[in-house]
Short mmCIF file of C-alpha atoms and ligand atoms in Angstrom, two decimals:
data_model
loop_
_atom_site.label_atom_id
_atom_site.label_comp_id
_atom_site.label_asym_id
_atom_site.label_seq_id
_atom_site.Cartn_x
_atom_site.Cartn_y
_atom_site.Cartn_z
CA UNK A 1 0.00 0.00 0.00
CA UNK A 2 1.37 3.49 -0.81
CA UNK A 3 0.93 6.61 1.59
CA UNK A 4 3.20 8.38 -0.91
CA UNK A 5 1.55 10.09 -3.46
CA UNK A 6 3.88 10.38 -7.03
CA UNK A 7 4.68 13.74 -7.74
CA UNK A 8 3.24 15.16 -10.78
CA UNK A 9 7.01 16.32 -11.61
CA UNK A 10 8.24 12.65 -12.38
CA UNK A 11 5.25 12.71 -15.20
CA UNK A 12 6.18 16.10 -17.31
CA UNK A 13 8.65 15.01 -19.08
CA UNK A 14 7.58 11.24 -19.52
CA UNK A 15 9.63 10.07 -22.26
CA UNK A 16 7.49 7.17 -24.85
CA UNK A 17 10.16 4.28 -25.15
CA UNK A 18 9.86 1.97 -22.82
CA UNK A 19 13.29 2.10 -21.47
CA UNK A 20 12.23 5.36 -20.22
CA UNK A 21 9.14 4.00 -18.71
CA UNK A 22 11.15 1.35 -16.81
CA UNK A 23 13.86 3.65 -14.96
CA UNK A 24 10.77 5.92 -14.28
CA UNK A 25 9.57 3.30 -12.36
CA UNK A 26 12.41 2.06 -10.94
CA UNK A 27 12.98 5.79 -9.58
CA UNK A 28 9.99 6.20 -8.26
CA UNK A 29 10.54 3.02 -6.08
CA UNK A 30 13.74 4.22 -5.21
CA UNK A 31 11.71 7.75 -3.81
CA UNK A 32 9.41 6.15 -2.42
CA UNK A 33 11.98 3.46 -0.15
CA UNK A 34 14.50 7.01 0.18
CA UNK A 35 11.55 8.41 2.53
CA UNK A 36 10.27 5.33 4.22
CA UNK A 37 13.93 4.68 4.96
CA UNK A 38 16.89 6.19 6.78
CA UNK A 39 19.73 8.07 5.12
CA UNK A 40 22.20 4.78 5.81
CA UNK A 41 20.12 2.54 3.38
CA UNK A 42 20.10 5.39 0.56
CA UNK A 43 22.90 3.75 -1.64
CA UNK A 44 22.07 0.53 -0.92
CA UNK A 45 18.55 1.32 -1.74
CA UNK A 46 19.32 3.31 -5.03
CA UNK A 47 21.33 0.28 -6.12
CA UNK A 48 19.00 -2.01 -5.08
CA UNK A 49 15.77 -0.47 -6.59
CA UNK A 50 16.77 2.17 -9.47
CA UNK A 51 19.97 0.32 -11.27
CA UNK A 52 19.83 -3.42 -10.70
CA UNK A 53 15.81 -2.84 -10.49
CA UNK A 54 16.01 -1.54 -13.54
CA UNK A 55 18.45 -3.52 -15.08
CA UNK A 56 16.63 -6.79 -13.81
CA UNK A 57 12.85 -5.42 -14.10
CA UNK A 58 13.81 -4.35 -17.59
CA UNK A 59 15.73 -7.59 -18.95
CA UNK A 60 13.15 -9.91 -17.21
CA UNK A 61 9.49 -8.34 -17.86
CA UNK A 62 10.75 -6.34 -21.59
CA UNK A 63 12.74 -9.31 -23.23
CA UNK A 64 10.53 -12.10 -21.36
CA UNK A 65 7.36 -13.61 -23.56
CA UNK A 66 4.20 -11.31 -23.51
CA UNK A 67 1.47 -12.60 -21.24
CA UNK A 68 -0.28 -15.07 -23.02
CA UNK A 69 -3.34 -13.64 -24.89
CA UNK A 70 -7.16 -14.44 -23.08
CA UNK A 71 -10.10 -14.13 -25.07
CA UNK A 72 -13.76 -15.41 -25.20
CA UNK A 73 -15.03 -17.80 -24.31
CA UNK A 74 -13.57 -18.12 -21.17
CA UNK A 75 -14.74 -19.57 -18.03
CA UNK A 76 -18.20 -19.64 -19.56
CA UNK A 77 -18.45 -15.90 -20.16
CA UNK A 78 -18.66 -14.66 -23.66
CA UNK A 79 -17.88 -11.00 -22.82
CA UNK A 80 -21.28 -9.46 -23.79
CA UNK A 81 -22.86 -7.94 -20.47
CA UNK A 82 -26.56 -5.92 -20.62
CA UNK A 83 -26.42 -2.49 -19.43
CA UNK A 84 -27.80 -2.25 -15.68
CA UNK A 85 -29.34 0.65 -13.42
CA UNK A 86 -31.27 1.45 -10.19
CA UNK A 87 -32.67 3.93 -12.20
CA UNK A 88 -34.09 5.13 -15.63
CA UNK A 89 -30.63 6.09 -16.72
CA UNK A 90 -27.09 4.22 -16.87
CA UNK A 91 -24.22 5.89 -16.09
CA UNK A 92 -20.76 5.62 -17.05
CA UNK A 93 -17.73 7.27 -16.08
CA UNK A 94 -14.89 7.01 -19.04
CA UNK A 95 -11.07 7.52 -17.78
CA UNK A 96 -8.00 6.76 -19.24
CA UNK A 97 -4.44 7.39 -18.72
CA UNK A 98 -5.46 8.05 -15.18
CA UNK A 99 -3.53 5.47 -13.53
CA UNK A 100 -0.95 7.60 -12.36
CA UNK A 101 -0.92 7.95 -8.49
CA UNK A 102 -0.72 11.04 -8.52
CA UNK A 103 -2.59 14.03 -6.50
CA UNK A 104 -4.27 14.71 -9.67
CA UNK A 105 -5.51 10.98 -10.33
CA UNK A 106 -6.74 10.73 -6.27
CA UNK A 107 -9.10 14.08 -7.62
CA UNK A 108 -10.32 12.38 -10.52
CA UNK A 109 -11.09 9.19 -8.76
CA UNK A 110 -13.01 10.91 -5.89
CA UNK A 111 -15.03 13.25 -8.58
CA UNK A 112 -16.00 9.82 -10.19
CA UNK A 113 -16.76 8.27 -6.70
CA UNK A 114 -18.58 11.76 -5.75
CA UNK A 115 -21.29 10.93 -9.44
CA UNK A 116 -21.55 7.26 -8.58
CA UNK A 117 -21.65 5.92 -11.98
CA UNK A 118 -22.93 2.46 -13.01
CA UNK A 119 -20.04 2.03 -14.54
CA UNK A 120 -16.52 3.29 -14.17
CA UNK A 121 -14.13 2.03 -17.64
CA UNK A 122 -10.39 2.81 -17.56
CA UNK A 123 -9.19 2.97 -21.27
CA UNK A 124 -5.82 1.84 -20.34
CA UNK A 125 -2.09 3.08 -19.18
CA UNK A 126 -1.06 2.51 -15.80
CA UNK A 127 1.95 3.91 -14.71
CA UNK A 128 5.29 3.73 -15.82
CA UNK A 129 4.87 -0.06 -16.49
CA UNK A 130 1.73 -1.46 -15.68
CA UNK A 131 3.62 -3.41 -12.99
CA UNK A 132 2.29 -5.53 -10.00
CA UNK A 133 2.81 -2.80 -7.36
CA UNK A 134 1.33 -0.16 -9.48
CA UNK A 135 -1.92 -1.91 -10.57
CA UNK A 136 -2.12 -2.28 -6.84
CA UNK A 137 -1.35 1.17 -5.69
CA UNK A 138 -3.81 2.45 -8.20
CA UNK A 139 -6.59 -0.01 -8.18
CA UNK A 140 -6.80 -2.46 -5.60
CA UNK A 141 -4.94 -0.98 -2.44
CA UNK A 142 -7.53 -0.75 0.21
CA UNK A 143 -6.28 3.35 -0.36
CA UNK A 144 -6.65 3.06 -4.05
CA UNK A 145 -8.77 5.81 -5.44
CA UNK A 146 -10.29 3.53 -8.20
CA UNK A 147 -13.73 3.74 -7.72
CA UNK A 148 -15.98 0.52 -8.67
CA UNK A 149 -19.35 1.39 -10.62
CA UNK A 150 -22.60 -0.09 -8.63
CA UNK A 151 -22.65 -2.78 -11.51
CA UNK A 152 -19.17 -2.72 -12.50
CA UNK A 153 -15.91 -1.64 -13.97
CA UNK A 154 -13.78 -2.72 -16.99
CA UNK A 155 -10.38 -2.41 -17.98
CA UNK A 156 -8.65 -1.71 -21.80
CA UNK A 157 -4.88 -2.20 -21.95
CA UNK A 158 -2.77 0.38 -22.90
CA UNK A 159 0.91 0.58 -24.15
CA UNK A 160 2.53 0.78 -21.07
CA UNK A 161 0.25 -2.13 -19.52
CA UNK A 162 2.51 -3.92 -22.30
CA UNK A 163 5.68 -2.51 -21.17
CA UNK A 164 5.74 -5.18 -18.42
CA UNK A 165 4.73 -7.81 -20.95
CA UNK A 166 1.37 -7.52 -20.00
CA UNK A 167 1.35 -9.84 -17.18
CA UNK A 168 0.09 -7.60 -14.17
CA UNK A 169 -2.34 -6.57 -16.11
CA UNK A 170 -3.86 -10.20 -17.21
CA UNK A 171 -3.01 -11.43 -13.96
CA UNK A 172 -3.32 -8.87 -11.48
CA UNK A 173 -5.97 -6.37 -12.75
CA UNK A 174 -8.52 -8.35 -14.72
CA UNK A 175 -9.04 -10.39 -11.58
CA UNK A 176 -10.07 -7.45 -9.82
CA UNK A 177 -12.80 -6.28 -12.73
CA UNK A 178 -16.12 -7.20 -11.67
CA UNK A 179 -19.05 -6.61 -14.07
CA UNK A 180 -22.87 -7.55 -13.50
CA UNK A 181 -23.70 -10.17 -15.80
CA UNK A 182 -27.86 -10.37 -15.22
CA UNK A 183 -27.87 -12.21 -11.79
CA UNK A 184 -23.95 -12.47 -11.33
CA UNK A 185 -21.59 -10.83 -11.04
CA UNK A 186 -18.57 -11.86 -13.90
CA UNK A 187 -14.53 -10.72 -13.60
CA UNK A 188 -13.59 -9.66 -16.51
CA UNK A 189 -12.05 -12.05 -18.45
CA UNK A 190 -10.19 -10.66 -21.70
CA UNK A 191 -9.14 -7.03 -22.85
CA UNK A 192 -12.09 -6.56 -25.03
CA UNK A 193 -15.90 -6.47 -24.28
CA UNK A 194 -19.13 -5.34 -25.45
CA UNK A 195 -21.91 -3.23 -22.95
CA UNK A 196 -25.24 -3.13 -24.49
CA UNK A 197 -28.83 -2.44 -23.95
CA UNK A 198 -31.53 -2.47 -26.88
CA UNK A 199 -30.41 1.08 -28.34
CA UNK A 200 -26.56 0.85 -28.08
CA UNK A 201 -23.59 -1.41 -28.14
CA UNK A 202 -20.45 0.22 -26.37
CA UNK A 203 -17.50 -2.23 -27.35
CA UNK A 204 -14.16 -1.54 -25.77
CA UNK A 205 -10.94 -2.76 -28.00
CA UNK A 206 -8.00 -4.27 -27.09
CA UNK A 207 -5.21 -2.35 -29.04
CA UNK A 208 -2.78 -2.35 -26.15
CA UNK A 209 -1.62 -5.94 -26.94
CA UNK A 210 -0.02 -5.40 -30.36
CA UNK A 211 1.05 -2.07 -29.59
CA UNK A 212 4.71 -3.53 -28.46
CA UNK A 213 7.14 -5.46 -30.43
CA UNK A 214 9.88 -7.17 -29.08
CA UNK A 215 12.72 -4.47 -27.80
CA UNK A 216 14.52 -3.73 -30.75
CA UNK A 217 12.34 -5.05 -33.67
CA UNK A 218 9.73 -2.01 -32.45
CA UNK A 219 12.39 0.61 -33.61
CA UNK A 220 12.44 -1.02 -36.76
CA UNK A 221 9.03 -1.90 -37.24
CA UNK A 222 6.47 0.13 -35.34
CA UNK A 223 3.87 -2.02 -33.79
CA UNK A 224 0.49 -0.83 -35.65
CA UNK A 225 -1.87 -2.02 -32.67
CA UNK A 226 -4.17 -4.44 -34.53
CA UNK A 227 -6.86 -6.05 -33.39
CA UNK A 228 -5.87 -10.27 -32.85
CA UNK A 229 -7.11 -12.81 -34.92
CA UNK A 230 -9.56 -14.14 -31.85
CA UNK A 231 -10.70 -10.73 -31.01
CA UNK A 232 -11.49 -10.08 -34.33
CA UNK A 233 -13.15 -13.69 -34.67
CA UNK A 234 -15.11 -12.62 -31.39
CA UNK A 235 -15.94 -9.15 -33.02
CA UNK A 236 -17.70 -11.32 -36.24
CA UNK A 237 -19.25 -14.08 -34.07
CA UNK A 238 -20.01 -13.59 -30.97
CA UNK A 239 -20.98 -9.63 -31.15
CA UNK A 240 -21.56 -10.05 -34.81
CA UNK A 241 -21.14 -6.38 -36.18
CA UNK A 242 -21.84 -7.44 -39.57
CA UNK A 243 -25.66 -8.38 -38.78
CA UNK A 244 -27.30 -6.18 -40.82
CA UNK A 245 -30.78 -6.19 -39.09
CA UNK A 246 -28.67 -5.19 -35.91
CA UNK A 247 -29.31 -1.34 -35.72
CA UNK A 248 -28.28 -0.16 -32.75
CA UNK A 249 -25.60 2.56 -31.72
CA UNK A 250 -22.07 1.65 -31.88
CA UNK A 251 -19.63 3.71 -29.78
CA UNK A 252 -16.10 1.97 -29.52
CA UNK A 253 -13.91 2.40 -26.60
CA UNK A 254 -10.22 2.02 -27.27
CA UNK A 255 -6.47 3.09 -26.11
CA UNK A 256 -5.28 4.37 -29.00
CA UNK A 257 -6.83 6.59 -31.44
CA UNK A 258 -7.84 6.04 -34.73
CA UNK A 259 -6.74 9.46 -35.73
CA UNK A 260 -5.13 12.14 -34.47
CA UNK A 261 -4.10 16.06 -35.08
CA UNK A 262 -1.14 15.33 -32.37
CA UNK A 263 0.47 11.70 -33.03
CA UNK A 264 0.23 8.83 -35.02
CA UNK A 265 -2.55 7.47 -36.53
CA UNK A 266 -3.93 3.95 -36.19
CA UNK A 267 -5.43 2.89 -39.49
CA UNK A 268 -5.17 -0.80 -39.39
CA UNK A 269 -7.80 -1.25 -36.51
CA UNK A 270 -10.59 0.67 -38.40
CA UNK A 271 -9.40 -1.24 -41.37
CA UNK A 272 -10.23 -4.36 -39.81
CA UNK A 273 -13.52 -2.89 -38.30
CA UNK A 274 -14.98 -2.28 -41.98
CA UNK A 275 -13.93 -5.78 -42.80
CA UNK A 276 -15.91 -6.97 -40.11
CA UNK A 277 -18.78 -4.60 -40.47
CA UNK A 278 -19.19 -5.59 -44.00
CA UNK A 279 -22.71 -4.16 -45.83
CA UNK A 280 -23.25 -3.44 -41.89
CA UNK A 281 -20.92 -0.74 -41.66
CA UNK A 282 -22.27 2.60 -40.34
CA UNK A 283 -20.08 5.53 -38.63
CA UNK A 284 -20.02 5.34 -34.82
CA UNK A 285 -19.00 7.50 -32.11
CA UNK A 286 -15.41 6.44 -30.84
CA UNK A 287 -13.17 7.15 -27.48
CA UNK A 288 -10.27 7.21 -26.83
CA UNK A 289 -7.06 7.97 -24.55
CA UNK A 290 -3.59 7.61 -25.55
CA UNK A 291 -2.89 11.54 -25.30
CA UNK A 292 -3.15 13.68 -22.56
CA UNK A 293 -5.82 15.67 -23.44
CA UNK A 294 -8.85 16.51 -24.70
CA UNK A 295 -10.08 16.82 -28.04
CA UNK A 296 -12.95 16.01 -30.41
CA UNK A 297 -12.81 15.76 -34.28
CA UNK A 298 -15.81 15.08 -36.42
CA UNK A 299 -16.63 12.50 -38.68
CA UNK A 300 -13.38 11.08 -40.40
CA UNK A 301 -12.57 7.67 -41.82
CA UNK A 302 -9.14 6.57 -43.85
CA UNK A 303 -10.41 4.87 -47.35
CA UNK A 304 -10.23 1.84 -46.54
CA UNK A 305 -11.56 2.55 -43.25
CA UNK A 306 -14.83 2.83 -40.92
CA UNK A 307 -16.21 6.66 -40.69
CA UNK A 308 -15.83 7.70 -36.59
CA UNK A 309 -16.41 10.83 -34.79
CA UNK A 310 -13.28 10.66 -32.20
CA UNK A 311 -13.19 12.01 -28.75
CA UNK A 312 -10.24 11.85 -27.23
CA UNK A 313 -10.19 11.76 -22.93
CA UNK A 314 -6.76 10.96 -22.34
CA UNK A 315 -6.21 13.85 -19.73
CA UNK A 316 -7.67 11.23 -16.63
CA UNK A 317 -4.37 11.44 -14.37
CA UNK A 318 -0.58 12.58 -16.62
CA UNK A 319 -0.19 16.09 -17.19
CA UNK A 320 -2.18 17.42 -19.51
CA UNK A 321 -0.31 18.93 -23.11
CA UNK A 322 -1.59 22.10 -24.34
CA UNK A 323 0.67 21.83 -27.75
CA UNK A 324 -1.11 23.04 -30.52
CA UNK A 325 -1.98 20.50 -33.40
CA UNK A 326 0.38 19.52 -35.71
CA UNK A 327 -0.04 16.17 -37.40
CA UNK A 328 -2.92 16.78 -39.80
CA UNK A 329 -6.56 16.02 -39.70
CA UNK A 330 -7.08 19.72 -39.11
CA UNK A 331 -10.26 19.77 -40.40
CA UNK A 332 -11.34 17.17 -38.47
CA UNK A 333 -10.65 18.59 -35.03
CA UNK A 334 -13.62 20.78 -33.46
CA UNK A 335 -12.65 21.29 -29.80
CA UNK A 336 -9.44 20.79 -28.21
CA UNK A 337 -9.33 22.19 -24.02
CA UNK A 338 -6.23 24.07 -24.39
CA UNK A 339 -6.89 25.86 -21.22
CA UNK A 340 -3.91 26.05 -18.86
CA UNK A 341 -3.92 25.19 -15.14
CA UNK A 342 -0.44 25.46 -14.29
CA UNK A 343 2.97 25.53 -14.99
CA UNK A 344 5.30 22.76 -14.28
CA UNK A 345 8.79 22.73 -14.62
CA UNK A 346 8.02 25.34 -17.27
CA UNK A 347 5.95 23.39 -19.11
CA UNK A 348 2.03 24.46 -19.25
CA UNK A 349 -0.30 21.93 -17.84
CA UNK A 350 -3.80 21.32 -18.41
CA UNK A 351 -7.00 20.37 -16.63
CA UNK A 352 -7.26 16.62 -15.83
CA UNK A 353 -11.09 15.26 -15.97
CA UNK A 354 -13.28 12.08 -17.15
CA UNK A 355 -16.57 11.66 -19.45
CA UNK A 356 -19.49 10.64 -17.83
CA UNK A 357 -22.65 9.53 -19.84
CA UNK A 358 -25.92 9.20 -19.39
CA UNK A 359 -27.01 6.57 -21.34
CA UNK A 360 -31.26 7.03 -21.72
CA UNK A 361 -33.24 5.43 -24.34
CA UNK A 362 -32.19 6.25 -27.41
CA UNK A 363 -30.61 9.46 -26.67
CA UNK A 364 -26.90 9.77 -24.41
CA UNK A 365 -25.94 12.95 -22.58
CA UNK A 366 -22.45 12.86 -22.43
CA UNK A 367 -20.66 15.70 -19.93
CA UNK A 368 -16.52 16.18 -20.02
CA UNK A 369 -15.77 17.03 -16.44
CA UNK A 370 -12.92 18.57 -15.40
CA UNK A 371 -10.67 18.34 -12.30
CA UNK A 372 -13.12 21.12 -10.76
CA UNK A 373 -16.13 19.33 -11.29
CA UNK A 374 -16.76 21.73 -14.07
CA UNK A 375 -18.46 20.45 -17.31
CA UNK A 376 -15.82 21.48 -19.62
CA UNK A 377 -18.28 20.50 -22.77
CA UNK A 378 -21.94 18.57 -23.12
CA UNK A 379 -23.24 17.27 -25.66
CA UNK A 380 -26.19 14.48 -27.15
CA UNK A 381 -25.74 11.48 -28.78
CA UNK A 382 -29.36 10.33 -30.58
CA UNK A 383 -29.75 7.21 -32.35
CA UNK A 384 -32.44 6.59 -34.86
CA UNK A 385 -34.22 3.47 -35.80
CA UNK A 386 -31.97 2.67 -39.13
CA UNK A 387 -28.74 2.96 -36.42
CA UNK A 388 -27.93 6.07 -37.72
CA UNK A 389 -26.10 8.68 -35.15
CA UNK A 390 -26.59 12.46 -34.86
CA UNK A 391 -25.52 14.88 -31.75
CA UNK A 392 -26.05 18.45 -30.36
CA UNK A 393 -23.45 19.70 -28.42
CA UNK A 394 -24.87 21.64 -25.55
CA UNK A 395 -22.42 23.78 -23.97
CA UNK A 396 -18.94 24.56 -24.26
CA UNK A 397 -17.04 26.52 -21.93
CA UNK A 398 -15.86 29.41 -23.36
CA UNK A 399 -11.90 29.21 -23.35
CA UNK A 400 -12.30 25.66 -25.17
CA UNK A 401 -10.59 26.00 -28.00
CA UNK A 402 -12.55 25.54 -31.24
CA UNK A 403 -10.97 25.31 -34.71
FE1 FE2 B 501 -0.72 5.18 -24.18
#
């Protein structure tokens, strides 16, 4: 159990190798022992922790085998759970790159506690590694600030789940997902899974798995995060996207973006949605993390790809990047929260928050929050009877950026 917070400091200037990501964490543990401990341990503790730590953490969990993939079906679940509530309206609280343990990410978690969704989803990167410890200090601590939704909470993995090979988070943090499945209660059992009532499907991808290669090969070839042969086989069969007389709402939950005005692109997995889709295919309202910030684009598609409107909520715990755009699909991107909170080793930081929907009939109500409890922007999600989606966005503060 940690009493010590991280400092947001360590997090400014994150690198996004991996090596990076390992000594990060191997300093923090270092920190961390440095004030638990007296000032006679300090070198043996800095050995002990930040280089051999490294040096073994890195060599053992980086060149080891990657956790071994799970999937549906497993244990009897298939991975398809129907939306529940105490009331006439489900709610869901969307966070990702939260997982920091951080001041900030103790806020975020308490806001989410403080709206009691039905549902809290984390859409993946835990801090540096995604090892044991920090799974724990984040999510299942008896401290944690995690919150569990009244019916449950999922998990997507991110890049830096994979970092560590994957393993804490297959073996540590799925066991700790609990989702209501009807009359039971189900632990989540893969990286992937579909939420769904009879006006929308909200299916969360697993793009965290392929989005390492082994240590070297990924300078050469850079891991495109595609979607595995047995999620995509559970994607056609089990949740079977291409049924055309299926006309509900799609909105996919994922780590990485499908597009972006900031870094890299994703084509492949949208490639493999339309593929899947077939004559089904119809544009659907996508989220995801991945960045540290906030931003919406409108309707875009590649090609060959499926047509998304993208919201990205990546600002749930890291400091948040106020950069301006620079990596294209310009005219894509409508709002981007810019504002600055403060400055951190002279870099300006943003506002950390979540989305939380209101899922209600046909119609969603989806409000960004930010670290004040502040609805940064709202907006409404509709879906007609031919599965066709439309919004409204109702309010958006004024020093939102809009392009
Ligand atoms: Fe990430």
């Amino acid at each position: 159990m940690s009493s010590e917070k991280r400092d947001p400091e360590q997090y400014v200037d994150l690198g996004h190798s991996d090596v990076e990501n390992h000594l990060k964490t191997q300093v923090a543990l270092y920190e961390k022992r440095l004030k638990e401990g007296g000032s006679a341990n300090k070198v043996a503790a800095f050995f002990a922790t930040n280089l051999f730590g490294f040096a073994y953490h890195y060599l053992k969990s980086r060149f080891g085998p990657k956790a071994a993939y799970q999937f549906y079906p497993s244990n009897g679940d298939d991975g398809i759970y129907p939306l529940h509530t105490y009331s006439e309206t489900v709610t869901m609280a969307l966070v990702s790159d939260w997982a920091t343990d951080t001041p900030e990410s103790d806020l975020i978690g308490h806001l989410i506690r403080d709206h009691d969704p039905d549902y809290t989803l984390h859409l993946g990167d835990i801090y540096f590694v995604g090892t044991p410890e920090e799974v724990a200090t984040n999510f299942t601590d008896p401290d944690a600030s995690w919150h569990f939704g009244k019916h449950g909470s999922l998990a997507l993995s991110g890049n830096h789940e994979m970092y560590s090979n994957g393993t804490a988070y297959f073996k540590h943090l799925l066991p700790a997902m609990k989702i209501r499945k009807g009359s039971q209660i189900a632990t989540q059992q893969a990286g992937f899974f579909c939420l769904e009532n009879e006006h929308w499907r909200i299916i969360g991808l697993d793009t965290g798995y392929n989005s390492t290669n082994r240590p070297l090969l990924e300078v050469l070839f850079k891991p495109d995060c595609n979607l595995r042969k047995e999620q995509v086989q559970w994607l056609t069969e089990t949740v079977k996207l291409g049924n055309p007389d299926d006309k509900r709402g799609i909105i996919f939950l994922s780590h990485h973006p499908y597009f972006s005005s900031f870094r890299d692109d994703h084509p492949v997995v949208g490639r493999q949605l339309k593929t899947i889709f077939g004559a089904a295919e119809r544009p659907v309202l996508w989220f995801w993390g991945h960045e540290h910030r906030l931003s919406f684009y409108n309707q875009y598609g590649f090609p060959d790809g499926i047509k998304a409107w993208g919201r990205c909520v990546g600002h749930g715990g890291m400091p948040v990047e106020t950069n301006p755009p620079d990596q294209g699909h310009l005219g894509q991107l409508v709002f981007y929260d810019q504002r600055v909170r403060e400055r951190i080793r002279r870099r300006d930081v943003g506002f950390n928050g979540f989305a939380l929907l209101s899922i209600n009939g046909p119609a969603i109500d989806i409000n960004y929050i930010d670290q004040t409890n502040k609805t940064v922007i709202a907006e409404r999600w509709t879906v007609d009877p031919t599965g066709t989606l439309s919004s409204e966005i109702i309010k958006v503060h004024p020093d939102v950026t809009k392009y």
